[in-house]
PDB file of C-alpha atoms in Angstrom:
ATOM      1  CA  MET A 588       0.000   0.000   0.000  1.00 82.00           C
ATOM      2  CA  LYS A 589       1.253   3.482  -0.865  1.00 90.00           C
ATOM      3  CA  VAL A 590       0.767   5.917   2.005  1.00 92.00           C
ATOM      4  CA  LEU A 591       1.349   9.667   2.192  1.00 96.00           C
ATOM      5  CA  ILE A 592       1.459  11.240   5.660  1.00 96.00           C
ATOM      6  CA  ALA A 593       1.247  15.027   5.980  1.00 97.00           C
ATOM      7  CA  GLY A 594       2.883  16.318   9.140  1.00 95.00           C
ATOM      8  CA  ALA A 595       6.063  14.915  10.661  1.00 93.00           C
ATOM      9  CA  GLY A 596       5.333  15.626  14.292  1.00 89.00           C
ATOM     10  CA  ARG A 597       5.435  12.848  16.869  1.00 84.00           C
ATOM     11  CA  LEU A 598       2.170  11.289  15.678  1.00 86.00           C
ATOM     12  CA  GLY A 599       2.913  11.454  11.961  1.00 90.00           C
ATOM     13  CA  THR A 600       6.386  10.033  12.458  1.00 88.00           C
ATOM     14  CA  GLN A 601       5.136   7.166  14.609  1.00 82.00           C
ATOM     15  CA  ILE A 602       2.493   6.251  12.029  1.00 85.00           C
ATOM     16  CA  ALA A 603       5.128   6.357   9.290  1.00 86.00           C
ATOM     17  CA  GLN A 604       7.417   4.028  11.238  1.00 82.00           C
ATOM     18  CA  VAL A 605       4.691   1.514  12.041  1.00 77.00           C
ATOM     19  CA  LEU A 606       3.319   1.417   8.483  1.00 81.00           C
ATOM     20  CA  SER A 607       6.761   1.164   6.897  1.00 81.00           C
ATOM     21  CA  ALA A 608       7.633  -1.693   9.277  1.00 71.00           C
ATOM     22  CA  ALA A 609       4.526  -3.439   7.938  1.00 68.00           C
ATOM     23  CA  ARG A 610       6.047  -3.311   4.434  1.00 72.00           C
ATOM     24  CA  ASN A 611       4.034  -0.338   3.171  1.00 81.00           C
ATOM     25  CA  ASP A 612       5.489   2.313   0.829  1.00 91.00           C
ATOM     26  CA  VAL A 613       5.431   5.439   3.041  1.00 93.00           C
ATOM     27  CA  THR A 614       6.131   9.098   2.217  1.00 96.00           C
ATOM     28  CA  LEU A 615       6.227  11.734   4.967  1.00 96.00           C
ATOM     29  CA  VAL A 616       5.688  15.407   4.060  1.00 97.00           C
ATOM     30  CA  GLU A 617       6.897  18.165   6.390  1.00 96.00           C
ATOM     31  CA  HIS A 618       7.192  21.943   5.861  1.00 95.00           C
ATOM     32  CA  ASP A 619       9.762  22.612   8.593  1.00 94.00           C
ATOM     33  CA  ASP A 620      13.282  22.279   7.140  1.00 93.00           C
ATOM     34  CA  ASP A 621      14.861  21.653  10.545  1.00 92.00           C
ATOM     35  CA  ARG A 622      12.449  18.806  11.214  1.00 91.00           C
ATOM     36  CA  VAL A 623      13.136  17.368   7.760  1.00 92.00           C
ATOM     37  CA  ALA A 624      16.855  17.369   8.566  1.00 91.00           C
ATOM     38  CA  GLU A 625      16.173  15.547  11.837  1.00 88.00           C
ATOM     39  CA  LEU A 626      14.328  12.818   9.932  1.00 88.00           C
ATOM     40  CA  GLY A 627      17.161  12.224   7.498  1.00 81.00           C
ATOM     41  CA  GLY A 628      18.021   8.914   9.129  1.00 76.00           C
ATOM     42  CA  LEU A 629      14.490   7.548   9.174  1.00 79.00           C
ATOM     43  CA  ARG A 630      14.636   4.086   7.650  1.00 78.00           C
ATOM     44  CA  GLN A 631      12.317   2.914   4.861  1.00 85.00           C
ATOM     45  CA  VAL A 632      10.414   6.221   4.822  1.00 92.00           C
ATOM     46  CA  ARG A 633      10.735   8.832   2.083  1.00 94.00           C
ATOM     47  CA  VAL A 634      10.741  12.360   3.542  1.00 95.00           C
ATOM     48  CA  VAL A 635       9.637  15.278   1.340  1.00 95.00           C
ATOM     49  CA  ALA A 636      10.114  18.922   2.340  1.00 96.00           C
ATOM     50  CA  GLY A 637       7.192  21.227   1.590  1.00 97.00           C
ATOM     51  CA  ASP A 638       3.762  22.473   2.554  1.00 97.00           C
ATOM     52  CA  ALA A 639       1.235  19.662   2.024  1.00 97.00           C
ATOM     53  CA  CYS A 640      -1.512  22.261   1.624  1.00 97.00           C
ATOM     54  CA  ARG A 641      -0.008  23.044  -1.799  1.00 97.00           C
ATOM     55  CA  PRO A 642      -1.136  20.799  -4.683  1.00 97.00           C
ATOM     56  CA  GLY A 643       2.325  20.847  -6.254  1.00 97.00           C
ATOM     57  CA  VAL A 644       3.921  19.490  -3.099  1.00 97.00           C
ATOM     58  CA  LEU A 645       1.351  16.701  -2.819  1.00 97.00           C
ATOM     59  CA  GLU A 646       1.876  15.781  -6.460  1.00 97.00           C
ATOM     60  CA  HIS A 647       5.659  15.728  -5.999  1.00 97.00           C
ATOM     61  CA  ALA A 648       5.186  13.498  -2.953  1.00 97.00           C
ATOM     62  CA  GLY A 649       3.246  10.983  -5.051  1.00 97.00           C
ATOM     63  CA  ALA A 650      -0.379  11.724  -4.181  1.00 97.00           C
ATOM     64  CA  LEU A 651      -1.568  10.608  -7.615  1.00 96.00           C
ATOM     65  CA  ALA A 652      -0.472   7.035  -6.882  1.00 94.00           C
ATOM     66  CA  CYS A 653      -1.457   6.904  -3.189  1.00 93.00           C
ATOM     67  CA  ASP A 654      -3.903   4.446  -1.650  1.00 89.00           C
ATOM     68  CA  LEU A 655      -4.075   6.380   1.626  1.00 91.00           C
ATOM     69  CA  VAL A 656      -3.395   9.940   2.774  1.00 94.00           C
ATOM     70  CA  VAL A 657      -3.202  10.732   6.499  1.00 94.00           C
ATOM     71  CA  ALA A 658      -3.272  14.404   7.551  1.00 96.00           C
ATOM     72  CA  THR A 659      -1.706  14.649  11.019  1.00 94.00           C
ATOM     73  CA  THR A 660      -0.647  18.288  11.329  1.00 95.00           C
ATOM     74  CA  GLY A 661      -1.410  20.254  14.481  1.00 94.00           C
ATOM     75  CA  ARG A 662      -3.755  22.638  12.619  1.00 95.00           C
ATOM     76  CA  ASP A 663      -7.289  21.543  11.769  1.00 97.00           C
ATOM     77  CA  GLU A 664      -7.541  23.992   8.866  1.00 97.00           C
ATOM     78  CA  ASP A 665      -4.441  22.472   7.278  1.00 97.00           C
ATOM     79  CA  ASN A 666      -5.719  18.923   7.742  1.00 97.00           C
ATOM     80  CA  LEU A 667      -8.999  19.842   6.058  1.00 98.00           C
ATOM     81  CA  VAL A 668      -7.265  21.463   3.081  1.00 98.00           C
ATOM     82  CA  ILE A 669      -4.944  18.477   2.677  1.00 98.00           C
ATOM     83  CA  SER A 670      -7.892  16.066   2.861  1.00 97.00           C
ATOM     84  CA  LEU A 671      -9.915  17.989   0.292  1.00 97.00           C
ATOM     85  CA  LEU A 672      -6.999  18.161  -2.141  1.00 98.00           C
ATOM     86  CA  ALA A 673      -6.197  14.474  -1.674  1.00 97.00           C
ATOM     87  CA  LYS A 674      -9.759  13.369  -2.352  1.00 96.00           C
ATOM     88  CA  ARG A 675     -10.947  15.858  -4.971  1.00 96.00           C
ATOM     89  CA  GLN A 676      -7.811  16.742  -6.917  1.00 96.00           C
ATOM     90  CA  PHE A 677      -5.824  13.527  -6.640  1.00 97.00           C
ATOM     91  CA  GLY A 678      -8.606  10.953  -6.253  1.00 95.00           C
ATOM     92  CA  VAL A 679      -7.065   9.200  -3.248  1.00 93.00           C
ATOM     93  CA  GLY A 680      -9.202   6.224  -2.231  1.00 88.00           C
ATOM     94  CA  ARG A 681      -8.939   6.651   1.534  1.00 89.00           C
ATOM     95  CA  VAL A 682      -8.242   9.839   3.483  1.00 93.00           C
ATOM     96  CA  ALA A 683      -7.833  10.061   7.261  1.00 91.00           C
ATOM     97  CA  ALA A 684      -7.439  13.286   9.197  1.00 94.00           C
ATOM     98  CA  ARG A 685      -6.548  14.173  12.761  1.00 93.00           C
ATOM     99  CA  VAL A 686      -9.016  16.395  14.628  1.00 94.00           C
ATOM    100  CA  ASN A 687      -7.078  18.643  17.007  1.00 93.00           C
ATOM    101  CA  GLU A 688      -9.929  20.715  18.398  1.00 93.00           C
ATOM    102  CA  GLU A 689     -13.122  18.891  19.342  1.00 90.00           C
ATOM    103  CA  GLU A 690     -15.331  21.812  18.350  1.00 94.00           C
ATOM    104  CA  ASN A 691     -14.121  21.397  14.753  1.00 96.00           C
ATOM    105  CA  SER A 692     -15.025  17.714  14.504  1.00 93.00           C
ATOM    106  CA  TRP A 693     -18.281  18.433  12.615  1.00 95.00           C
ATOM    107  CA  LEU A 694     -16.231  19.679   9.660  1.00 96.00           C
ATOM    108  CA  PHE A 695     -14.326  16.426   9.233  1.00 95.00           C
ATOM    109  CA  ASP A 696     -16.614  14.518   6.894  1.00 93.00           C
ATOM    110  CA  GLN A 697     -16.861  13.633   3.210  1.00 91.00           C
ATOM    111  CA  ARG A 698     -17.701  17.207   2.267  1.00 94.00           C
ATOM    112  CA  TRP A 699     -14.051  17.941   3.020  1.00 96.00           C
ATOM    113  CA  GLY A 700     -12.842  14.636   1.592  1.00 95.00           C
ATOM    114  CA  VAL A 701     -12.374  12.963   4.972  1.00 94.00           C
ATOM    115  CA  ASP A 702     -13.228   9.253   5.138  1.00 89.00           C
ATOM    116  CA  VAL A 703     -11.939   8.735   8.687  1.00 87.00           C
ATOM    117  CA  ALA A 704     -11.836  11.521  11.295  1.00 90.00           C
ATOM    118  CA  VAL A 705      -9.659  10.643  14.271  1.00 86.00           C
ATOM    119  CA  PRO A 706      -9.687  12.651  17.528  1.00 85.00           C
ATOM    120  CA  SER A 707      -6.229  13.636  18.723  1.00 81.00           C
ATOM    121  CA  ALA A 708      -6.651  11.554  21.882  1.00 75.00           C
ATOM    122  CA  THR A 709      -7.198   8.319  19.939  1.00 73.00           C
ATOM    123  CA  PRO A 710      -4.481   5.718  20.684  1.00 65.00           C
ATOM    124  CA  LEU A 711      -1.899   5.310  17.942  1.00 64.00           C
ATOM    125  CA  ILE A 712      -2.853   1.741  17.079  1.00 60.00           C
ATOM    126  CA  SER A 713      -6.552   2.563  16.792  1.00 65.00           C
ATOM    127  CA  LEU A 714      -5.726   5.461  14.514  1.00 72.00           C
ATOM    128  CA  ILE A 715      -3.661   3.248  12.238  1.00 71.00           C
ATOM    129  CA  GLU A 716      -6.341   0.569  12.099  1.00 68.00           C
ATOM    130  CA  GLU A 717      -9.034   3.118  11.254  1.00 70.00           C
ATOM    131  CA  ALA A 718      -6.883   4.912   8.716  1.00 74.00           C
ATOM    132  CA  THR A 719      -5.793   1.806   6.858  1.00 70.00           C
ATOM    133  CA  GLY A 720      -9.195   0.148   7.043  1.00 67.00           C
ATOM    134  CA  ALA A 721      -7.523  -2.917   8.526  1.00 58.00           C
ATOM    135  CA  THR A 722     -10.137  -5.563   9.261  1.00 50.00           C
ATOM    136  CA  ASP A 723      -8.156  -8.682  10.055  1.00 56.00           C
ATOM    137  CA  THR A 724      -4.366  -8.485  10.265  1.00 54.00           C
ATOM    138  CA  VAL A 725      -2.213  -5.498  11.201  1.00 51.00           C
ATOM    139  CA  ALA A 726       1.349  -5.075  12.480  1.00 52.00           C
ATOM    140  CA  LEU A 727       1.021  -3.199  15.755  1.00 52.00           C
ATOM    141  CA  LEU A 728       4.526  -2.677  17.044  1.00 57.00           C
ATOM    142  CA  ARG A 729       8.155  -3.446  16.372  1.00 58.00           C
ATOM    143  CA  LEU A 730      10.443  -3.907  19.370  1.00 57.00           C
ATOM    144  CA  SER A 731      13.778  -3.024  17.814  1.00 51.00           C
ATOM    145  CA  LYS A 732      15.980  -4.047  20.747  1.00 54.00           C
ATOM    146  CA  ALA A 733      14.347  -7.460  20.977  1.00 59.00           C
ATOM    147  CA  GLY A 734      14.174  -7.786  17.197  1.00 71.00           C
ATOM    148  CA  VAL A 735      10.539  -8.909  17.215  1.00 76.00           C
ATOM    149  CA  GLU A 736       7.252  -7.628  15.844  1.00 80.00           C
ATOM    150  CA  VAL A 737       3.819  -7.755  17.479  1.00 79.00           C
ATOM    151  CA  ILE A 738       1.060  -8.576  14.987  1.00 84.00           C
ATOM    152  CA  GLU A 739      -2.682  -8.720  15.558  1.00 81.00           C
ATOM    153  CA  THR A 740      -5.113 -10.826  13.545  1.00 87.00           C
ATOM    154  CA  ALA A 741      -8.876 -11.033  14.007  1.00 85.00           C
ATOM    155  CA  ILE A 742     -10.911 -14.159  13.306  1.00 89.00           C
ATOM    156  CA  THR A 743     -14.065 -13.653  11.252  1.00 86.00           C
ATOM    157  CA  GLU A 744     -16.740 -15.993   9.865  1.00 86.00           C
ATOM    158  CA  GLU A 745     -14.720 -16.184   6.629  1.00 84.00           C
ATOM    159  CA  SER A 746     -11.352 -16.877   8.279  1.00 89.00           C
ATOM    160  CA  ARG A 747      -9.813 -20.244   7.437  1.00 90.00           C
ATOM    161  CA  ALA A 748      -8.838 -20.599  11.100  1.00 94.00           C
ATOM    162  CA  ALA A 749     -12.421 -20.246  12.389  1.00 93.00           C
ATOM    163  CA  GLY A 750     -13.468 -23.489  14.110  1.00 94.00           C
ATOM    164  CA  ARG A 751      -9.924 -24.880  14.167  1.00 95.00           C
ATOM    165  CA  THR A 752      -7.711 -25.304  17.188  1.00 95.00           C
ATOM    166  CA  LEU A 753      -4.446 -23.418  17.604  1.00 94.00           C
ATOM    167  CA  GLY A 754      -2.592 -26.723  17.434  1.00 94.00           C
ATOM    168  CA  GLU A 755      -3.984 -27.336  13.936  1.00 95.00           C
ATOM    169  CA  ILE A 756      -2.575 -24.080  12.540  1.00 94.00           C
ATOM    170  CA  ALA A 757       0.896 -24.080  11.035  1.00 93.00           C
ATOM    171  CA  LEU A 758       2.540 -20.883  12.250  1.00 92.00           C
ATOM    172  CA  PRO A 759       5.385 -19.216  10.332  1.00 90.00           C
ATOM    173  CA  ALA A 760       8.878 -19.903  11.670  1.00 89.00           C
ATOM    174  CA  GLY A 761       9.865 -17.874  14.709  1.00 89.00           C
ATOM    175  CA  THR A 762       6.254 -17.027  15.607  1.00 91.00           C
ATOM    176  CA  VAL A 763       4.245 -17.653  18.782  1.00 90.00           C
ATOM    177  CA  VAL A 764       0.697 -16.772  19.816  1.00 90.00           C
ATOM    178  CA  ALA A 765       0.991 -14.489  22.847  1.00 86.00           C
ATOM    179  CA  THR A 766      -2.699 -14.316  23.737  1.00 86.00           C
ATOM    180  CA  VAL A 767      -6.219 -14.902  22.461  1.00 89.00           C
ATOM    181  CA  VAL A 768      -8.662 -12.101  23.282  1.00 84.00           C
ATOM    182  CA  ARG A 769     -12.286 -13.257  23.479  1.00 86.00           C
ATOM    183  CA  ASP A 770     -15.134 -10.990  24.553  1.00 81.00           C
ATOM    184  CA  GLY A 771     -12.575  -8.415  25.579  1.00 73.00           C
ATOM    185  CA  ARG A 772     -10.697 -10.799  27.883  1.00 79.00           C
ATOM    186  CA  PRO A 773      -7.173 -12.071  27.132  1.00 79.00           C
ATOM    187  CA  THR A 774      -6.550 -15.770  27.741  1.00 83.00           C
ATOM    188  CA  VAL A 775      -3.457 -17.930  27.810  1.00 83.00           C
ATOM    189  CA  PRO A 776      -3.260 -19.710  24.435  1.00 88.00           C
ATOM    190  CA  ARG A 777      -3.423 -23.525  24.514  1.00 90.00           C
ATOM    191  CA  PRO A 778      -3.002 -25.917  21.560  1.00 93.00           C
ATOM    192  CA  GLU A 779      -6.533 -27.267  22.124  1.00 94.00           C
ATOM    193  CA  GLU A 780      -8.050 -23.751  22.093  1.00 92.00           C
ATOM    194  CA  ARG A 781     -10.667 -23.625  19.312  1.00 94.00           C
ATOM    195  CA  LEU A 782     -10.779 -20.275  17.534  1.00 95.00           C
ATOM    196  CA  LEU A 783     -14.142 -18.565  17.132  1.00 93.00           C
ATOM    197  CA  PRO A 784     -15.325 -15.638  15.005  1.00 90.00           C
ATOM    198  CA  GLY A 785     -14.688 -12.476  17.004  1.00 87.00           C
ATOM    199  CA  ASP A 786     -11.470 -13.748  18.573  1.00 89.00           C
ATOM    200  CA  GLU A 787      -8.432 -11.487  18.346  1.00 85.00           C
ATOM    201  CA  LEU A 788      -4.933 -12.946  18.470  1.00 88.00           C
ATOM    202  CA  LEU A 789      -1.687 -11.191  19.331  1.00 85.00           C
ATOM    203  CA  LEU A 790       1.362 -12.895  17.866  1.00 87.00           C
ATOM    204  CA  VAL A 791       5.038 -12.203  18.402  1.00 87.00           C
ATOM    205  CA  SER A 792       7.493 -13.006  15.644  1.00 87.00           C
ATOM    206  CA  HIS A 793      11.094 -12.268  14.754  1.00 83.00           C
ATOM    207  CA  GLU A 794      10.781 -13.606  11.205  1.00 81.00           C
ATOM    208  CA  ALA A 795       7.207 -13.601   9.874  1.00 83.00           C
ATOM    209  CA  THR A 796       5.674 -10.738   7.915  1.00 81.00           C
ATOM    210  CA  GLU A 797       2.154  -9.421   8.296  1.00 78.00           C
ATOM    211  CA  ARG A 798       1.295 -11.134   5.007  1.00 80.00           C
ATOM    212  CA  GLU A 799       2.488 -14.531   6.281  1.00 88.00           C
ATOM    213  CA  ILE A 800       0.418 -14.202   9.451  1.00 88.00           C
ATOM    214  CA  HIS A 801      -2.597 -13.256   7.351  1.00 86.00           C
ATOM    215  CA  ALA A 802      -2.087 -16.320   5.142  1.00 88.00           C
ATOM    216  CA  ALA A 803      -1.953 -18.631   8.164  1.00 91.00           C
ATOM    217  CA  PHE A 804      -5.204 -17.466   9.710  1.00 92.00           C
ATOM    218  CA  GLN A 805      -7.269 -15.800   7.002  1.00 86.00           C
TER     219      GLN A 805
END
């Protein structure tokens, strides 16, 4: 998936890192030259200097080929302009925007090109899931010191793993199921545990990709 993130503050940078770790093609746009210089060492993320409210900057950053644009600046007016340009001028399929001031939330709808409006207090992982439209498998976190990745997958009626036990599922190498969440309650995974639609699994792996986890369960 090709993703363009406008705003390289803490939130925008964290989203860029998580999505790039999940093997997405990520471009980060930032108008502050000093901040752009700070991000020079960011791995697997393309950083573009410029004001994302300008159509030329968005085009240079690759908006025409994007699947998702996320506007995460600290100014609601900028996020609305970026969303409108992304949707109306560049035809981006999915646009998510951060709402900084609650009283402005009524503006963040499809009239301004916003598919997903996310309050600033929303946890990072929830924002990413809403923005990407993830419905079954998403990489949540990479623990760089430990060299492992935490990946979530949700069991649905259509999942190949529905009705099967954990012991019957061939996991990718270097992968373990950390917990099964059922009805909001985490449980210790057991080989005889039968997976049901609605279950959410957290897996830890130092080798498997999000795609491999998806293939095992979905």
